[in-house]
Coordinates of C-alpha atoms and ligand atoms in Angstrom, one line a residue:
M16 CA 160.8 -112.9 151.3
T17 CA 161.0 -110.3 154.1
T18 CA 158.0 -109.4 155.8
S19 CA 157.7 -106.3 157.2
P20 CA 159.8 -105.0 160.4
T21 CA 157.2 -104.8 163.6
P22 CA 158.2 -103.0 166.1
P23 CA 157.3 -104.8 169.3
A24 CA 154.3 -103.7 171.6
F25 CA 155.8 -101.2 174.4
G26 CA 153.3 -101.4 177.5
P27 CA 152.9 -97.5 179.1
C28 CA 156.0 -96.7 181.0
P29 CA 158.7 -99.6 179.2
T30 CA 161.8 -100.1 180.8
V31 CA 164.6 -98.4 178.8
T32 CA 168.2 -99.4 179.5
L33 CA 170.0 -95.9 179.8
I34 CA 173.8 -95.5 178.6
E35 CA 175.3 -92.2 179.7
G36 CA 178.8 -93.4 178.2
D37 CA 181.6 -90.8 178.5
G38 CA 182.8 -87.9 178.3
I39 CA 180.0 -85.6 178.3
G40 CA 177.6 -88.5 178.0
P41 CA 176.6 -88.1 181.6
E42 CA 176.2 -84.8 181.1
I43 CA 174.0 -84.5 178.5
A44 CA 172.0 -87.7 179.3
A45 CA 171.1 -86.1 182.8
A46 CA 170.0 -82.7 180.9
T47 CA 168.0 -85.5 178.5
V48 CA 166.2 -87.4 181.4
R49 CA 165.2 -84.0 182.4
V50 CA 163.7 -82.9 179.1
I51 CA 162.2 -86.1 178.9
A52 CA 160.2 -86.4 182.4
A53 CA 159.2 -82.6 181.5
A54 CA 157.6 -83.1 178.0
G55 CA 155.8 -86.6 180.0
G56 CA 157.8 -89.2 178.1
Q57 CA 157.0 -92.0 180.7
L58 CA 159.9 -94.3 180.7
T59 CA 161.4 -96.3 183.6
W60 CA 164.8 -96.1 183.4
D61 CA 167.4 -99.1 184.0
R62 CA 171.7 -97.3 184.0
Q63 CA 174.3 -99.8 182.4
L64 CA 177.2 -99.0 182.0
A65 CA 179.6 -99.4 178.5
G66 CA 182.9 -98.4 177.0
M67 CA 186.0 -96.4 179.0
T68 CA 183.6 -96.6 181.8
A69 CA 182.8 -100.0 182.2
A70 CA 186.1 -100.4 181.5
A71 CA 187.2 -98.6 184.9
E72 CA 184.5 -99.5 186.9
A73 CA 183.5 -103.4 186.0
G74 CA 186.9 -104.2 183.8
D75 CA 184.8 -105.0 180.7
P76 CA 183.5 -102.1 178.1
L77 CA 180.6 -103.9 176.9
P78 CA 179.7 -105.8 180.2
A79 CA 177.0 -108.8 180.3
A80 CA 174.5 -106.9 182.6
T81 CA 174.3 -104.4 180.1
V82 CA 173.8 -106.5 177.4
A83 CA 171.3 -108.6 179.5
S84 CA 168.9 -105.5 180.1
I85 CA 169.0 -104.3 176.5
K86 CA 167.8 -108.4 175.5
A87 CA 165.0 -107.6 178.5
N88 CA 164.2 -103.9 177.5
Q89 CA 163.9 -104.2 173.2
V90 CA 165.0 -100.2 173.4
A91 CA 168.3 -98.2 175.1
L92 CA 169.4 -94.4 174.7
K93 CA 173.0 -94.2 174.5
G94 CA 175.4 -91.6 174.9
P95 CA 179.3 -91.8 173.1
L96 CA 181.1 -94.6 174.2
G97 CA 185.3 -94.7 174.2
T98 CA 186.4 -97.6 173.0
P99 CA 190.0 -99.2 175.4
I100 CA 192.8 -100.3 173.7
G101 CA 192.8 -103.9 173.5
A102 CA 189.1 -104.5 174.5
G103 CA 188.5 -107.4 171.3
F104 CA 187.1 -105.5 169.8
R105 CA 187.5 -102.0 167.3
S106 CA 184.6 -100.0 169.0
V107 CA 181.8 -100.6 171.4
N108 CA 179.2 -98.9 169.6
V109 CA 179.9 -102.2 166.1
A110 CA 180.3 -104.6 168.5
L111 CA 176.6 -103.3 169.9
R112 CA 175.2 -103.4 166.6
Q113 CA 176.5 -106.5 165.7
Q114 CA 175.2 -108.0 169.0
F115 CA 172.1 -107.1 168.5
D116 CA 172.0 -107.5 164.5
L117 CA 170.9 -103.4 164.3
Y118 CA 170.5 -103.9 161.0
A119 CA 169.1 -100.4 160.1
N120 CA 170.6 -96.5 161.2
V121 CA 168.7 -94.5 161.1
R122 CA 169.4 -90.3 160.4
P123 CA 167.1 -87.5 160.3
A124 CA 168.8 -84.3 158.9
V125 CA 166.2 -81.5 159.2
T126 CA 166.7 -78.3 158.9
I127 CA 166.8 -76.5 162.5
P128 CA 165.5 -72.7 162.7
G129 CA 168.0 -70.8 164.9
V130 CA 170.5 -73.6 164.2
P131 CA 173.1 -71.9 162.2
S132 CA 173.5 -73.3 158.3
R133 CA 174.3 -72.7 155.0
Y134 CA 171.2 -74.3 154.1
T135 CA 167.4 -74.4 154.4
G136 CA 164.4 -76.5 154.0
V137 CA 166.1 -79.8 154.1
D138 CA 164.5 -82.6 155.4
I139 CA 165.9 -86.1 154.3
V140 CA 166.6 -89.6 156.4
M141 CA 169.3 -91.6 156.0
V142 CA 168.8 -95.5 156.1
R143 CA 172.5 -96.7 156.0
E144 CA 172.2 -100.7 155.8
N145 CA 174.6 -101.6 159.0
T146 CA 176.3 -104.8 159.1
E147 CA 177.5 -106.2 156.2
D148 CA 179.0 -104.3 153.0
L149 CA 182.9 -103.3 154.0
Y150 CA 182.8 -103.2 156.8
A151 CA 181.8 -106.7 157.5
G152 CA 185.1 -106.8 159.2
V153 CA 186.8 -109.3 156.3
E154 CA 190.3 -107.8 156.5
H155 CA 193.7 -109.8 155.5
Y156 CA 196.6 -108.7 154.3
I157 CA 197.5 -111.0 151.5
D158 CA 201.6 -111.8 152.7
A159 CA 203.4 -112.1 155.7
R160 CA 205.5 -109.2 154.5
R161 CA 201.8 -107.1 154.3
S162 CA 203.0 -106.2 151.4
A163 CA 199.0 -105.7 149.7
A164 CA 195.0 -105.7 151.9
E165 CA 191.9 -106.6 151.2
S166 CA 189.1 -105.8 152.6
I167 CA 186.0 -107.3 151.4
A168 CA 182.4 -105.6 151.0
I169 CA 179.7 -108.6 151.6
I170 CA 176.4 -107.8 150.6
T171 CA 174.0 -110.0 150.7
R172 CA 170.2 -110.3 149.2
L173 CA 169.2 -111.0 152.8
G174 CA 170.5 -108.3 154.5
S175 CA 170.4 -105.5 151.3
E176 CA 166.5 -106.8 151.7
R177 CA 165.6 -106.2 155.4
V178 CA 167.4 -102.4 155.4
I179 CA 165.7 -101.6 152.2
V180 CA 162.0 -103.0 153.4
Y181 CA 162.9 -101.0 156.4
A182 CA 163.1 -97.9 154.7
F183 CA 160.2 -98.3 152.6
E184 CA 158.3 -99.4 156.0
Y185 CA 159.7 -95.7 157.1
A186 CA 158.8 -94.1 154.1
R187 CA 155.2 -94.7 154.8
R188 CA 154.1 -94.7 158.3
H189 CA 156.2 -91.2 157.4
G190 CA 154.1 -90.1 154.5
R191 CA 157.2 -90.1 152.7
K192 CA 157.5 -89.4 149.3
R193 CA 160.5 -90.8 148.1
V194 CA 163.0 -93.4 148.1
T195 CA 166.5 -93.1 147.1
L196 CA 168.9 -96.1 146.2
V197 CA 172.4 -94.3 146.4
H198 CA 175.1 -97.0 145.4
K199 CA 178.3 -97.6 142.7
A200 CA 176.8 -100.1 140.4
N201 CA 178.0 -99.1 137.6
I202 CA 181.6 -99.9 138.8
L203 CA 181.0 -102.9 141.7
K204 CA 178.6 -104.4 138.8
L205 CA 178.2 -107.7 140.9
S206 CA 177.9 -106.6 145.3
N207 CA 176.0 -103.0 144.3
G208 CA 174.1 -104.7 141.2
L209 CA 172.7 -107.0 143.8
F210 CA 171.9 -104.2 146.6
L211 CA 170.4 -102.4 143.0
D212 CA 168.0 -105.1 141.8
V213 CA 166.8 -106.4 145.5
G214 CA 166.0 -102.3 145.6
K215 CA 163.9 -102.6 142.5
E216 CA 162.3 -105.7 143.2
V217 CA 161.2 -104.2 146.9
A218 CA 160.1 -100.9 145.3
Q219 CA 157.3 -102.6 143.2
R220 CA 155.2 -103.2 146.6
Y221 CA 155.6 -99.8 147.9
P222 CA 153.9 -98.7 144.9
E223 CA 152.8 -95.0 146.3
I224 CA 155.9 -94.5 147.1
A225 CA 158.0 -93.2 144.5
F226 CA 161.8 -94.9 143.8
D227 CA 164.9 -93.5 141.8
D228 CA 168.5 -94.6 142.0
M229 CA 171.9 -92.3 142.3
I230 CA 175.4 -93.4 142.0
V231 CA 177.1 -92.2 145.3
D232 CA 179.3 -90.2 143.5
A233 CA 176.4 -88.1 141.4
T234 CA 174.6 -88.0 145.0
A235 CA 177.4 -86.1 147.1
L236 CA 176.9 -83.5 144.4
K237 CA 173.7 -83.0 143.9
L238 CA 172.9 -83.5 148.2
V239 CA 175.3 -80.3 148.0
V240 CA 173.8 -78.6 145.3
A241 CA 170.3 -79.5 146.0
P242 CA 169.1 -81.1 149.8
E243 CA 166.0 -80.7 148.9
R244 CA 165.6 -82.9 146.5
F245 CA 166.2 -85.7 148.6
D246 CA 163.1 -87.0 150.8
V247 CA 164.7 -91.0 152.0
I248 CA 167.6 -92.4 150.8
V249 CA 168.6 -96.2 151.4
T250 CA 171.9 -96.7 151.0
M251 CA 174.7 -99.4 152.1
N252 CA 177.5 -99.1 155.0
L253 CA 180.5 -96.9 153.5
F254 CA 178.0 -95.1 150.9
G255 CA 175.9 -94.3 154.4
D256 CA 178.7 -93.8 157.2
I257 CA 180.5 -90.8 155.1
L258 CA 177.1 -89.3 153.1
S259 CA 175.1 -88.8 156.8
D260 CA 177.8 -87.1 158.1
L261 CA 177.7 -84.6 155.4
T262 CA 173.4 -84.2 155.5
A263 CA 173.9 -84.0 159.2
G264 CA 176.2 -80.9 157.6
L265 CA 173.6 -79.8 156.0
V266 CA 171.8 -78.8 158.8
G267 CA 174.1 -77.4 161.4
G268 CA 176.8 -80.9 162.2
L269 CA 177.0 -83.7 164.1
G270 CA 176.1 -81.7 167.5
V271 CA 172.1 -81.8 166.3
A272 CA 172.3 -84.9 164.6
P273 CA 170.2 -87.8 166.3
A274 CA 170.4 -92.0 165.3
A275 CA 168.5 -94.5 165.8
N276 CA 170.0 -98.3 164.9
I277 CA 167.4 -100.3 164.7
G278 CA 167.4 -104.6 164.9
D279 CA 165.0 -107.4 163.8
G280 CA 161.9 -107.5 166.1
G281 CA 162.2 -103.5 166.7
C282 CA 165.2 -103.6 169.0
A283 CA 166.7 -100.3 168.9
I284 CA 169.5 -98.1 170.4
F285 CA 169.0 -94.9 170.3
E286 CA 172.1 -92.4 170.4
A287 CA 174.3 -89.1 169.6
V288 CA 176.8 -89.3 167.1
H289 CA 179.2 -87.1 167.8
G290 CA 182.1 -88.1 170.3
T291 CA 182.6 -87.9 173.8
A292 CA 184.4 -84.6 173.1
P293 CA 187.1 -84.9 175.4
D294 CA 188.0 -81.4 175.4
I295 CA 185.1 -79.6 177.2
V296 CA 184.5 -82.9 179.8
G297 CA 182.9 -81.1 182.9
H298 CA 182.6 -77.5 181.8
G299 CA 179.3 -78.2 182.0
I300 CA 178.8 -77.0 178.1
A301 CA 178.0 -79.7 175.5
N302 CA 175.0 -79.6 173.3
P303 CA 172.5 -81.9 174.1
T304 CA 170.9 -81.9 171.5
G305 CA 171.5 -84.6 169.5
L306 CA 170.8 -87.0 172.4
M307 CA 167.8 -85.3 173.1
L308 CA 166.5 -85.7 169.4
S309 CA 167.6 -89.2 169.9
A310 CA 165.5 -89.8 172.5
V311 CA 162.8 -87.7 170.5
M312 CA 162.9 -90.6 168.5
L313 CA 162.6 -93.2 170.8
L314 CA 159.5 -91.8 172.1
E315 CA 158.2 -92.1 169.1
H316 CA 159.7 -95.5 168.9
V317 CA 157.6 -97.3 172.1
G318 CA 154.6 -95.5 170.9
Q319 CA 154.9 -92.2 172.8
A320 CA 154.0 -89.8 169.9
P321 CA 152.4 -86.9 171.6
A322 CA 155.5 -86.3 174.3
A323 CA 157.9 -86.9 171.7
A324 CA 155.4 -84.1 169.7
R325 CA 156.2 -81.7 172.6
M326 CA 159.3 -83.0 173.3
R327 CA 160.8 -81.7 169.7
A328 CA 158.8 -78.0 170.2
A329 CA 160.6 -77.9 173.2
I330 CA 163.5 -78.4 172.1
L331 CA 163.2 -76.5 168.8
A332 CA 162.3 -73.4 170.5
A333 CA 165.1 -73.2 173.0
L334 CA 167.2 -73.9 169.8
A335 CA 165.4 -70.4 168.2
D336 CA 167.2 -67.8 170.9
A337 CA 170.5 -67.3 170.6
T338 CA 170.2 -66.7 174.8
S339 CA 169.5 -70.3 175.5
R340 CA 171.3 -72.1 172.8
T341 CA 175.4 -73.5 173.2
R342 CA 178.1 -72.1 172.4
D343 CA 178.7 -74.4 169.4
L344 CA 175.7 -73.5 168.2
G345 CA 176.9 -69.4 167.9
G346 CA 174.4 -69.3 171.2
Q347 CA 175.5 -68.1 174.7
A348 CA 173.6 -70.7 176.8
D349 CA 175.9 -73.5 178.9
T350 CA 173.9 -77.3 179.1
R351 CA 171.8 -76.1 182.2
G352 CA 170.6 -73.0 180.3
F353 CA 169.9 -75.0 177.4
T354 CA 168.0 -77.6 179.1
D355 CA 166.1 -75.0 181.7
A356 CA 164.8 -73.5 178.5
G357 CA 163.7 -76.9 177.1
V358 CA 161.7 -77.2 180.2
R359 CA 160.5 -73.9 180.4
A360 CA 158.9 -74.3 176.7
L361 CA 157.1 -77.2 177.7
E362 CA 155.8 -75.5 181.2
A363 CA 154.4 -72.2 179.5
Ligands
ATP647 P1 185.5 -89.3 170.1 O1 187.6 -90.0 170.2 O2 185.2 -89.7 171.0 O3 185.5 -89.4 168.5 P2 186.0 -86.2 169.3 O4 186.6 -85.4 170.5 O5 187.5 -87.1 168.6 O6 185.8 -87.3 170.4 P3 183.7 -85.5 168.6 O7 183.4 -85.9 170.4 O8 183.1 -85.6 167.8 O9 184.8 -85.9 168.4 O10 184.4 -84.1 169.1 C1 184.6 -83.1 167.8 C2 184.7 -81.7 168.3 O11 183.4 -81.1 168.8 C3 185.4 -81.2 169.9 O12 185.9 -80.3 169.6 C4 184.0 -80.9 170.7 O13 184.4 -80.5 171.8 C5 182.8 -80.6 169.7 N1 181.3 -81.0 170.0 C6 181.3 -82.8 170.1 N2 180.0 -82.8 170.4 C7 179.8 -82.0 170.8 C8 178.6 -81.3 171.9 N3 177.5 -82.4 171.9 N4 178.4 -80.1 172.5 C9 180.0 -79.5 171.9 N5 180.8 -80.2 171.2 C10 181.2 -80.9 170.6

């Protein structure tokens, strides 16, 4: 049986690996570091390289020093990364998740006043299994002529149980009322059936949290018709990948979406989910909200809830006003203007 994941104990000023990343990464990382400090977050930064920048400067998109730093610190904040062709793996982000067995991808989607969106009252946390399913990398052509290819979805009891336990523990810690398990067990009776069976078993250990399950296609419909019906969702890798972008779309898009990747013993990498935005690099107009809200999750993770709450309130204050919102959200500010507004809110 999987035990409850206990986050590691962090000291009063933990060292955090900071990977600024590629494209707009350094711009949004600088803004984020500034607001963390203004909010009273006590962190020591250990700056490391990854992605295209690391390939250019260190000859390796995932240098050993970066891996060693995350291993030692057990917590990282990461901007978007590009993966050079011929890196030896498909994606640096995926390589990091595999290296540290970061099995739970956590993506909150919460309505933010002032951020343009079709919905109000959305407050969903998507917990996605991050290591198995069709993304386990078991793929091949069935013959030399490449007349057909197959990708195999791997679902294990251990992999299912640990992420479902994580979802329930998250629900318990955050006072959440319901966990909905999303699957396609009516068709994929063995693999998805196993995930569902494990979910039903785990749910019995959390009698205070309501549990239900929903077929993925019905979930997609329900999410756009009545998103307020959902609380915590736990699902497998492929469905989670798709549905977490959908839930981000319910609250204003990828630019405002935070994420955490959590592993055993609480090792965690917090990241913005948008890409490197090469079209706006160097213009000073990138929206740092996604990385900033990821940093709020990081502060909570390392036991600095008051600083996290201050930082979240400051970001929300800056987003509430069109003059301090960035242009991608219909505002008039650049990265600096938005960041200044956040810092002002903290100093008020
Ligand atoms: P990548 O190749 O790294 O995935 P991309 O440009 O294909 O990069 P995104 O980086 O997600 O994908 O960008 C999609 C669009 O959204 C781009 O026009 C980009 O400028 C914009 N965008 C993404 N992130 C931000 C942000 N934080 N602030 C402002 N605009 C953004």
